[in-house]
Amino acid sequence: MEPTLAARALSAATEITTAALSGGDPDAVLDSVVHQAAELAGADLCLVMVRADDGKVSVEAAYGTHNEDPRGVVLPAESAAGQVARGGVTVVADDMTTDPRTAPYVPAELRRFGPFAAAPFGSGGRVLGALAVYRERSGRPFDEATVEVLTAFAAQVGDALALAEAANDRHRITLYQERERIARELHDVIVQRLYAAGMQLDRVRRRMRKRFASTDATRLGEAIDQLDQTIEEIRHTVRELRSPEPATAEKPPATDLAESARAEVRIAGELLGFPPTLELSGELADIPAERADHIRAALREALSNVVRHSGASETRVTLVRDTDGVKLRVRDNGAGVPQDVQTRGLRHLEERAQRAGGKFYLNSSPSLGTLVAFELPLDKRAS
C-alpha cells in the first residue's frame, strides 16, 4: 500500500468516523465519504450504494467531477455492486461496459464510464452496501494500490456508520422508554389525582349548592371544568409521548387491568358513599398497555358520570376478557344521563372506541338508569 495514499486514507477515515460517532448529519457524512473516496482514488465519480433486504442496492450518495447525480438509481442483486454488498469481496473492472461480470447491469446513467471498482461498505456482518468509484471510459484502470486503499477506507468508514446507526437506535429506544415512563406516570398517577380532586369538588358543589352565592358556585363550576380540561390535555400529551413508537423499541409492558379497575372503583366508592359492585372475569393481568389505557379511560368516564349526574344507589361494574377481547359494562339505577353530558363527555368514548377498532354504546333513561358498554378486541392497535 502506497504510504502517502494510505496516510491520506487514514486521515480521511478518522475525520469521517469522528463526525459519524459524534452524531453528525447522516447525509452530510455520506457526502463527505464519496467526496473523500473520489479524491483518494482519483475517480471521476464515487457512489455509496446501500443494500436492501431483497439484495438490491440503491445509490444514496454521489460525488462527480461533472456534477453527476445518479442518486435513487437501483441496481439488481446480481449486479457487481449487489454482489459486493452481499459477499463482501471487492470487484474491479478495466471497463465495466464490456466486462461480462458488469456489462449486463450498467444503468444508462453510468454508461459513459469505464474503469470501475466497488468495495464492501463495512466489514464482517456489518456490510451496509458498496462504495464504488468510476473513471471516464478514456481513463486508466484503477491500480492495485488504489483498490487496496479504497477497500480499507470503505471498510473502516462503513463500520463507523454502522456503529453510529446502532448507537442512534439504542438512543431512540432509551428515549422511547423514558417517554413511556413519563406517560405512564402522568396517566396512572397525575390524572387519577386530578380526577379524584374534581370529583370531590363536584360533590362539595352539589351538597353546598344552596349555601353558595351564585358567583361562588359559578367559580367552583369553572374550576371543575378546568380540571376536566387539564385531564384531557394530559391525556393528549400521553398520546403524543407514546407516538410514534420506534420500530426497534420494545413494546410497553402489559397492564394488570384488574388492579386498575379496583383503583377506579375504590375512588368512585369514596365519592358515591357506597362501594360499587365489581365483577372480574378472565385473564386481565397481561392486557397490552394501549388497550388497557382505553378500557381504564372508559371506566373512569362512566363512573364519573355516575358520581356527578345519576343520583344512583347501586352501581355494578363488570369487566370480562374472553376470546373476542375485553368487555366493560357499567350499570347504575340512577336518573339517567342528561342530554348535554351525552354530547360532551361520552362522545369521547365513542370516538376512542372507533379509533381502537372497538364498540361503544349507551342506554340511559330516567326510569331504568344507565348502562355504558365499551368493548375492544386485543388483536388490533389503536390508531
Short mmCIF file of C-alpha atoms in Angstrom, two decimals:
data_model
loop_
_atom_site.label_atom_id
_atom_site.label_comp_id
_atom_site.label_asym_id
_atom_site.label_seq_id
_atom_site.Cartn_x
_atom_site.Cartn_y
_atom_site.Cartn_z
CA MET A 1 0.00 0.00 0.00
CA GLU A 2 1.44 3.37 -1.05
CA PRO A 3 2.40 5.14 2.23
CA THR A 4 1.27 8.66 1.35
CA LEU A 5 -2.04 7.46 -0.06
CA ALA A 6 -2.57 5.21 2.95
CA ALA A 7 -1.90 8.12 5.32
CA ARG A 8 -4.41 10.30 3.47
CA ALA A 9 -6.98 7.50 3.61
CA LEU A 10 -6.45 7.00 7.35
CA SER A 11 -6.79 10.73 8.00
CA ALA A 12 -9.98 10.95 5.93
CA ALA A 13 -11.47 7.86 7.56
CA THR A 14 -10.69 9.18 11.03
CA GLU A 15 -12.35 12.51 10.25
CA ILE A 16 -15.47 10.80 8.92
CA THR A 17 -15.59 8.33 11.82
CA THR A 18 -15.43 11.19 14.32
CA ALA A 19 -18.28 13.01 12.57
CA ALA A 20 -20.43 9.87 12.39
CA LEU A 21 -19.97 8.80 16.00
CA SER A 22 -20.49 12.33 17.32
CA GLY A 23 -23.97 12.44 15.84
CA GLY A 24 -23.26 14.32 12.62
CA ASP A 25 -25.97 14.63 9.99
CA PRO A 26 -26.03 11.28 8.12
CA ASP A 27 -26.45 12.92 4.71
CA ALA A 28 -23.51 15.22 5.33
CA VAL A 29 -21.38 12.29 6.48
CA LEU A 30 -22.20 10.31 3.33
CA ASP A 31 -21.41 13.35 1.18
CA SER A 32 -18.03 13.53 2.85
CA VAL A 33 -17.45 9.80 2.25
CA VAL A 34 -18.00 9.99 -1.53
CA HIS A 35 -16.02 13.22 -1.84
CA GLN A 36 -13.03 11.85 0.07
CA ALA A 37 -13.13 8.48 -1.72
CA ALA A 38 -13.23 10.13 -5.14
CA GLU A 39 -10.15 12.16 -4.28
CA LEU A 40 -8.28 9.18 -2.80
CA ALA A 41 -8.97 7.02 -5.86
CA GLY A 42 -8.54 9.76 -8.43
CA ALA A 43 -12.05 8.92 -9.64
CA ASP A 44 -14.42 10.95 -11.79
CA LEU A 45 -17.41 9.60 -9.85
CA CYS A 46 -17.95 7.93 -6.48
CA LEU A 47 -21.18 6.36 -5.21
CA VAL A 48 -22.35 4.92 -1.92
CA MET A 49 -24.88 2.15 -2.61
CA VAL A 50 -26.95 0.74 0.24
CA ARG A 51 -28.29 -2.80 0.20
CA ALA A 52 -31.97 -3.51 0.79
CA ASP A 53 -33.46 -6.69 2.26
CA ASP A 54 -34.09 -8.10 -1.22
CA GLY A 55 -30.40 -7.71 -2.17
CA LYS A 56 -30.89 -4.76 -4.48
CA VAL A 57 -28.64 -1.74 -3.97
CA SER A 58 -29.67 1.89 -4.35
CA VAL A 59 -27.48 4.95 -4.75
CA GLU A 60 -27.70 7.03 -1.56
CA ALA A 61 -24.82 9.48 -2.09
CA ALA A 62 -22.83 10.63 -5.11
CA TYR A 63 -19.92 12.88 -5.96
CA GLY A 64 -18.67 13.51 -9.50
CA THR A 65 -16.29 15.90 -11.18
CA HIS A 66 -19.02 16.79 -13.68
CA ASN A 67 -21.80 17.15 -11.06
CA GLU A 68 -23.43 13.83 -11.91
CA ASP A 69 -26.22 12.91 -9.51
CA PRO A 70 -27.47 9.34 -10.02
CA ARG A 71 -28.94 9.16 -6.51
CA GLY A 72 -32.01 6.99 -6.45
CA VAL A 73 -30.73 4.62 -9.15
CA VAL A 74 -31.39 0.99 -8.14
CA LEU A 75 -29.20 -1.92 -9.28
CA PRO A 76 -30.27 -5.57 -9.07
CA ALA A 77 -28.83 -8.01 -6.56
CA GLU A 78 -27.00 -9.76 -9.46
CA SER A 79 -25.04 -6.59 -10.33
CA ALA A 80 -21.41 -6.23 -9.29
CA ALA A 81 -22.36 -3.72 -6.59
CA GLY A 82 -25.09 -6.07 -5.36
CA GLN A 83 -22.63 -8.95 -5.14
CA VAL A 84 -20.07 -6.79 -3.34
CA ALA A 85 -22.71 -5.71 -0.81
CA ARG A 86 -23.79 -9.31 -0.30
CA GLY A 87 -20.48 -11.16 -0.46
CA GLY A 88 -18.08 -8.63 0.99
CA VAL A 89 -15.45 -9.02 -1.78
CA THR A 90 -14.08 -6.12 -3.83
CA VAL A 91 -14.78 -6.20 -7.59
CA VAL A 92 -12.58 -4.38 -10.14
CA ALA A 93 -13.15 -3.98 -13.90
CA ASP A 94 -10.99 -2.24 -16.51
CA ASP A 95 -14.14 -1.39 -18.47
CA MET A 96 -17.47 -2.15 -16.84
CA THR A 97 -19.36 -1.75 -20.13
CA THR A 98 -17.53 -4.74 -21.67
CA ASP A 99 -16.62 -6.88 -18.66
CA PRO A 100 -19.12 -9.82 -18.59
CA ARG A 101 -19.46 -9.51 -14.82
CA THR A 102 -20.70 -5.94 -15.01
CA ALA A 103 -21.86 -5.12 -18.55
CA PRO A 104 -25.41 -6.55 -18.27
CA TYR A 105 -26.21 -4.33 -15.28
CA VAL A 106 -24.76 -0.92 -16.19
CA PRO A 107 -27.60 1.65 -16.00
CA ALA A 108 -27.91 4.33 -18.67
CA GLU A 109 -26.75 6.99 -16.19
CA LEU A 110 -23.33 5.31 -15.91
CA ARG A 111 -22.63 4.15 -19.46
CA ARG A 112 -20.08 6.85 -20.20
CA PHE A 113 -17.78 5.43 -17.51
CA GLY A 114 -15.34 2.58 -17.99
CA PRO A 115 -12.83 1.72 -15.23
CA PHE A 116 -14.71 0.61 -12.12
CA ALA A 117 -14.02 -0.64 -8.61
CA ALA A 118 -16.51 -1.46 -5.84
CA ALA A 119 -15.52 -2.28 -2.26
CA PRO A 120 -17.69 -3.51 0.63
CA PHE A 121 -19.00 -0.56 2.66
CA GLY A 122 -18.25 -2.01 6.08
CA SER A 123 -16.82 -5.36 7.13
CA GLY A 124 -17.80 -8.68 8.66
CA GLY A 125 -21.51 -8.86 9.44
CA ARG A 126 -21.99 -5.10 9.19
CA VAL A 127 -21.66 -4.50 5.43
CA LEU A 128 -24.13 -1.73 4.62
CA GLY A 129 -23.63 -1.83 0.86
CA ALA A 130 -20.89 -0.91 -1.60
CA LEU A 131 -18.57 2.04 -2.18
CA ALA A 132 -17.98 2.31 -5.93
CA VAL A 133 -15.62 4.52 -7.96
CA TYR A 134 -15.61 5.20 -11.70
CA ARG A 135 -13.42 6.84 -14.32
CA GLU A 136 -14.33 8.10 -17.76
CA ARG A 137 -14.03 5.39 -20.46
CA SER A 138 -10.85 7.04 -21.69
CA GLY A 139 -9.30 6.92 -18.21
CA ARG A 140 -6.75 4.43 -16.91
CA PRO A 141 -7.91 1.43 -14.89
CA PHE A 142 -7.64 1.50 -11.10
CA ASP A 143 -4.32 0.03 -9.99
CA GLU A 144 -3.88 -2.49 -7.21
CA ALA A 145 -2.57 0.03 -4.65
CA THR A 146 -5.55 2.33 -5.18
CA VAL A 147 -8.02 -0.54 -4.88
CA GLU A 148 -6.32 -1.71 -1.69
CA VAL A 149 -6.61 1.76 -0.13
CA LEU A 150 -10.20 2.11 -1.30
CA THR A 151 -11.11 -1.26 0.23
CA ALA A 152 -9.57 -0.37 3.60
CA PHE A 153 -11.20 3.08 3.58
CA ALA A 154 -14.65 1.65 2.71
CA ALA A 155 -14.42 -0.98 5.44
CA GLN A 156 -13.45 1.47 8.18
CA VAL A 157 -15.92 4.17 7.23
CA GLY A 158 -18.74 1.66 6.72
CA ASP A 159 -18.08 0.18 10.16
CA ALA A 160 -18.19 3.66 11.67
CA LEU A 161 -21.54 4.41 10.10
CA ALA A 162 -22.90 1.02 11.23
CA LEU A 163 -21.78 1.74 14.79
CA ALA A 164 -23.30 5.22 14.64
CA GLU A 165 -26.58 3.77 13.38
CA ALA A 166 -26.64 1.20 16.18
CA ALA A 167 -25.87 3.91 18.76
CA ASN A 168 -28.68 6.03 17.37
CA ASP A 169 -31.07 3.07 17.60
CA ARG A 170 -30.09 2.49 21.22
CA HIS A 171 -30.60 6.18 21.96
CA ARG A 172 -34.05 6.10 20.34
CA ILE A 173 -35.01 3.03 22.39
CA THR A 174 -33.82 4.69 25.61
CA LEU A 175 -35.69 7.86 24.71
CA TYR A 176 -38.87 5.96 23.97
CA GLN A 177 -38.64 4.02 27.23
CA GLU A 178 -38.24 7.28 29.14
CA ARG A 179 -41.19 8.80 27.29
CA GLU A 180 -43.24 5.71 28.13
CA ARG A 181 -42.29 6.00 31.80
CA ILE A 182 -43.33 9.67 31.88
CA ALA A 183 -46.55 8.89 30.02
CA ARG A 184 -47.46 6.13 32.46
CA GLU A 185 -46.69 8.35 35.42
CA LEU A 186 -48.92 11.08 34.01
CA HIS A 187 -51.69 8.65 33.14
CA ASP A 188 -51.70 6.45 36.22
CA VAL A 189 -50.86 8.97 38.95
CA ILE A 190 -51.42 12.58 37.91
CA VAL A 191 -54.66 12.05 36.00
CA GLN A 192 -56.07 9.88 38.77
CA ARG A 193 -55.34 12.52 41.39
CA LEU A 194 -56.86 15.29 39.29
CA TYR A 195 -59.88 13.11 38.63
CA ALA A 196 -60.37 12.45 42.34
CA ALA A 197 -59.94 16.15 43.15
CA GLY A 198 -62.53 17.09 40.52
CA MET A 199 -64.98 14.54 41.89
CA GLN A 200 -64.52 15.85 45.41
CA LEU A 201 -65.11 19.45 44.30
CA ASP A 202 -68.20 18.44 42.37
CA ARG A 203 -69.52 16.57 45.38
CA VAL A 204 -68.98 19.65 47.57
CA ARG A 205 -70.73 21.85 44.99
CA ARG A 206 -73.79 19.61 44.86
CA ARG A 207 -74.04 19.30 48.65
CA MET A 208 -73.48 23.02 49.32
CA ARG A 209 -75.39 24.38 46.32
CA LYS A 210 -77.93 26.23 48.45
CA ARG A 211 -75.27 27.79 50.69
CA PHE A 212 -73.07 29.14 47.91
CA ALA A 213 -73.56 32.58 46.47
CA SER A 214 -74.20 32.34 42.74
CA THR A 215 -70.78 33.81 41.90
CA ASP A 216 -69.02 31.29 44.16
CA ALA A 217 -70.96 28.41 42.65
CA THR A 218 -70.02 29.64 39.18
CA ARG A 219 -66.34 29.86 40.10
CA LEU A 220 -66.37 26.39 41.58
CA GLY A 221 -68.01 25.07 38.43
CA GLU A 222 -65.36 26.77 36.32
CA ALA A 223 -62.62 25.22 38.47
CA ILE A 224 -64.11 21.77 37.91
CA ASP A 225 -64.33 22.39 34.17
CA GLN A 226 -60.69 23.48 34.17
CA LEU A 227 -59.70 20.27 35.92
CA ASP A 228 -61.57 18.28 33.29
CA GLN A 229 -59.82 20.23 30.55
CA THR A 230 -56.45 19.66 32.21
CA ILE A 231 -57.11 15.92 32.35
CA GLU A 232 -57.91 15.89 28.63
CA GLU A 233 -54.74 17.86 27.87
CA ILE A 234 -52.64 15.41 29.88
CA ARG A 235 -54.24 12.50 28.07
CA HIS A 236 -53.39 14.19 24.77
CA THR A 237 -49.82 14.65 25.97
CA VAL A 238 -49.67 10.97 26.90
CA ARG A 239 -50.79 10.01 23.40
CA GLU A 240 -48.14 12.30 21.90
CA LEU A 241 -45.42 10.83 24.12
CA ARG A 242 -46.34 7.33 23.01
CA SER A 243 -46.47 8.07 19.29
CA PRO A 244 -44.65 7.41 17.08
CA GLU A 245 -43.16 4.31 18.56
CA PRO A 246 -39.69 3.49 17.22
CA ALA A 247 -39.73 0.26 15.27
CA THR A 248 -36.80 -1.07 17.27
CA ALA A 249 -38.19 -0.16 20.67
CA GLU A 250 -39.64 -2.75 22.98
CA LYS A 251 -43.38 -2.63 23.48
CA PRO A 252 -44.64 -1.10 26.73
CA PRO A 253 -45.18 -3.69 29.45
CA ALA A 254 -48.62 -5.27 29.72
CA THR A 255 -51.01 -3.86 32.30
CA ASP A 256 -52.89 -5.59 35.10
CA LEU A 257 -56.30 -4.26 34.23
CA ALA A 258 -57.89 -5.86 37.30
CA GLU A 259 -55.78 -3.69 39.61
CA SER A 260 -56.62 -0.59 37.57
CA ALA A 261 -60.34 -1.38 37.80
CA ARG A 262 -60.16 -1.87 41.57
CA ALA A 263 -58.44 1.51 41.97
CA GLU A 264 -61.04 3.33 39.86
CA VAL A 265 -63.95 1.66 41.67
CA ARG A 266 -62.42 2.47 45.07
CA ILE A 267 -62.21 6.20 44.23
CA ALA A 268 -65.78 6.22 42.90
CA GLY A 269 -66.99 4.45 46.05
CA GLU A 270 -65.48 7.13 48.27
CA LEU A 271 -67.32 9.81 46.31
CA LEU A 272 -70.63 7.95 45.99
CA GLY A 273 -70.79 6.98 49.65
CA PHE A 274 -71.26 3.29 48.78
CA PRO A 275 -68.97 0.74 47.09
CA PRO A 276 -69.90 -0.18 43.52
CA THR A 277 -70.03 -3.91 42.83
CA LEU A 278 -67.06 -5.09 40.77
CA GLU A 279 -67.12 -8.35 38.83
CA LEU A 280 -63.96 -9.54 37.05
CA SER A 281 -63.68 -12.47 34.69
CA GLY A 282 -60.90 -13.88 32.54
CA GLU A 283 -57.16 -13.18 32.45
CA LEU A 284 -56.74 -9.44 32.97
CA ALA A 285 -53.12 -9.31 34.13
CA ASP A 286 -51.46 -9.18 30.69
CA ILE A 287 -53.52 -6.67 28.71
CA PRO A 288 -51.42 -4.63 26.21
CA ALA A 289 -50.78 -1.18 27.67
CA GLU A 290 -52.55 0.85 24.97
CA ARG A 291 -55.62 -1.45 25.13
CA ALA A 292 -55.71 -1.16 28.92
CA ASP A 293 -55.49 2.63 28.72
CA HIS A 294 -58.65 2.73 26.58
CA ILE A 295 -60.58 0.48 28.98
CA ARG A 296 -59.40 2.45 32.01
CA ALA A 297 -60.42 5.75 30.42
CA ALA A 298 -63.86 4.34 29.62
CA LEU A 299 -64.34 3.07 33.17
CA ARG A 300 -63.23 6.39 34.63
CA GLU A 301 -65.58 8.37 32.39
CA ALA A 302 -68.54 6.08 33.11
CA LEU A 303 -68.01 6.21 36.88
CA SER A 304 -67.53 9.97 36.70
CA ASN A 305 -70.98 10.31 35.19
CA VAL A 306 -72.48 8.06 37.87
CA VAL A 307 -70.96 10.26 40.58
CA ARG A 308 -71.92 13.55 39.01
CA HIS A 309 -75.30 13.01 37.48
CA SER A 310 -77.08 9.77 38.34
CA GLY A 311 -78.13 10.00 41.99
CA ALA A 312 -77.80 6.20 41.94
CA SER A 313 -77.93 3.96 44.99
CA GLU A 314 -76.47 0.95 43.17
CA THR A 315 -73.69 0.65 40.61
CA ARG A 316 -72.28 -2.50 39.06
CA VAL A 317 -69.03 -2.73 37.09
CA THR A 318 -68.37 -5.84 35.02
CA LEU A 319 -65.02 -6.40 33.29
CA VAL A 320 -64.58 -9.54 31.19
CA ARG A 321 -61.84 -10.87 28.97
CA ASP A 322 -62.83 -13.63 26.56
CA THR A 323 -61.75 -14.89 23.15
CA ASP A 324 -63.17 -11.80 21.45
CA GLY A 325 -61.37 -9.23 23.61
CA VAL A 326 -62.20 -7.13 26.67
CA LYS A 327 -65.74 -6.05 27.56
CA LEU A 328 -66.63 -3.37 30.11
CA ARG A 329 -70.12 -2.72 31.47
CA VAL A 330 -71.04 0.00 33.98
CA ARG A 331 -74.69 -0.07 35.07
CA ASP A 332 -76.48 2.11 37.66
CA ASN A 333 -80.05 2.58 38.88
CA GLY A 334 -79.98 6.35 38.79
CA ALA A 335 -81.91 9.02 36.92
CA GLY A 336 -80.12 8.70 33.60
CA VAL A 337 -77.51 10.85 31.89
CA PRO A 338 -78.51 14.42 30.96
CA GLN A 339 -78.53 15.08 27.22
CA ASP A 340 -75.78 17.69 27.35
CA VAL A 341 -73.47 15.25 29.10
CA GLN A 342 -74.07 12.63 26.42
CA THR A 343 -72.98 15.19 23.87
CA ARG A 344 -69.91 16.49 25.67
CA GLY A 345 -68.42 13.73 27.75
CA LEU A 346 -69.41 10.33 26.50
CA ARG A 347 -68.87 11.09 22.83
CA HIS A 348 -65.14 10.94 23.54
CA LEU A 349 -65.56 7.30 24.50
CA GLU A 350 -67.37 6.60 21.24
CA GLU A 351 -64.55 8.26 19.29
CA ARG A 352 -61.94 6.36 21.30
CA ALA A 353 -63.68 3.03 20.62
CA GLN A 354 -63.88 3.76 16.89
CA ARG A 355 -60.19 4.66 16.69
CA ALA A 356 -59.25 1.48 18.53
CA GLY A 357 -61.44 -0.81 16.42
CA GLY A 358 -63.92 -1.40 19.25
CA LYS A 359 -67.53 -0.67 20.16
CA PHE A 360 -69.29 1.76 22.49
CA TYR A 361 -72.94 2.14 23.32
CA LEU A 362 -75.07 3.92 25.91
CA ASN A 363 -78.55 3.08 27.16
CA SER A 364 -79.96 5.65 29.56
CA SER A 365 -83.40 6.65 30.82
CA PRO A 366 -84.82 8.30 33.97
CA SER A 367 -86.70 5.13 34.90
CA LEU A 368 -84.14 2.43 34.11
CA GLY A 369 -80.87 4.12 34.94
CA THR A 370 -77.82 3.95 32.69
CA LEU A 371 -75.76 1.26 31.02
CA VAL A 372 -72.39 2.16 29.47
CA ALA A 373 -70.72 -0.57 27.40
CA PHE A 374 -67.20 -0.42 25.95
CA GLU A 375 -65.59 -3.31 24.05
CA LEU A 376 -62.17 -3.72 22.49
CA PRO A 377 -60.53 -6.56 20.56
CA LEU A 378 -56.99 -7.45 21.57
CA ASP A 379 -55.64 -8.16 18.09
CA LYS A 380 -55.72 -4.54 16.80
CA ARG A 381 -53.77 -1.46 17.77
CA ALA A 382 -55.31 1.92 18.36
CA SER A 383 -54.53 4.46 15.67
#
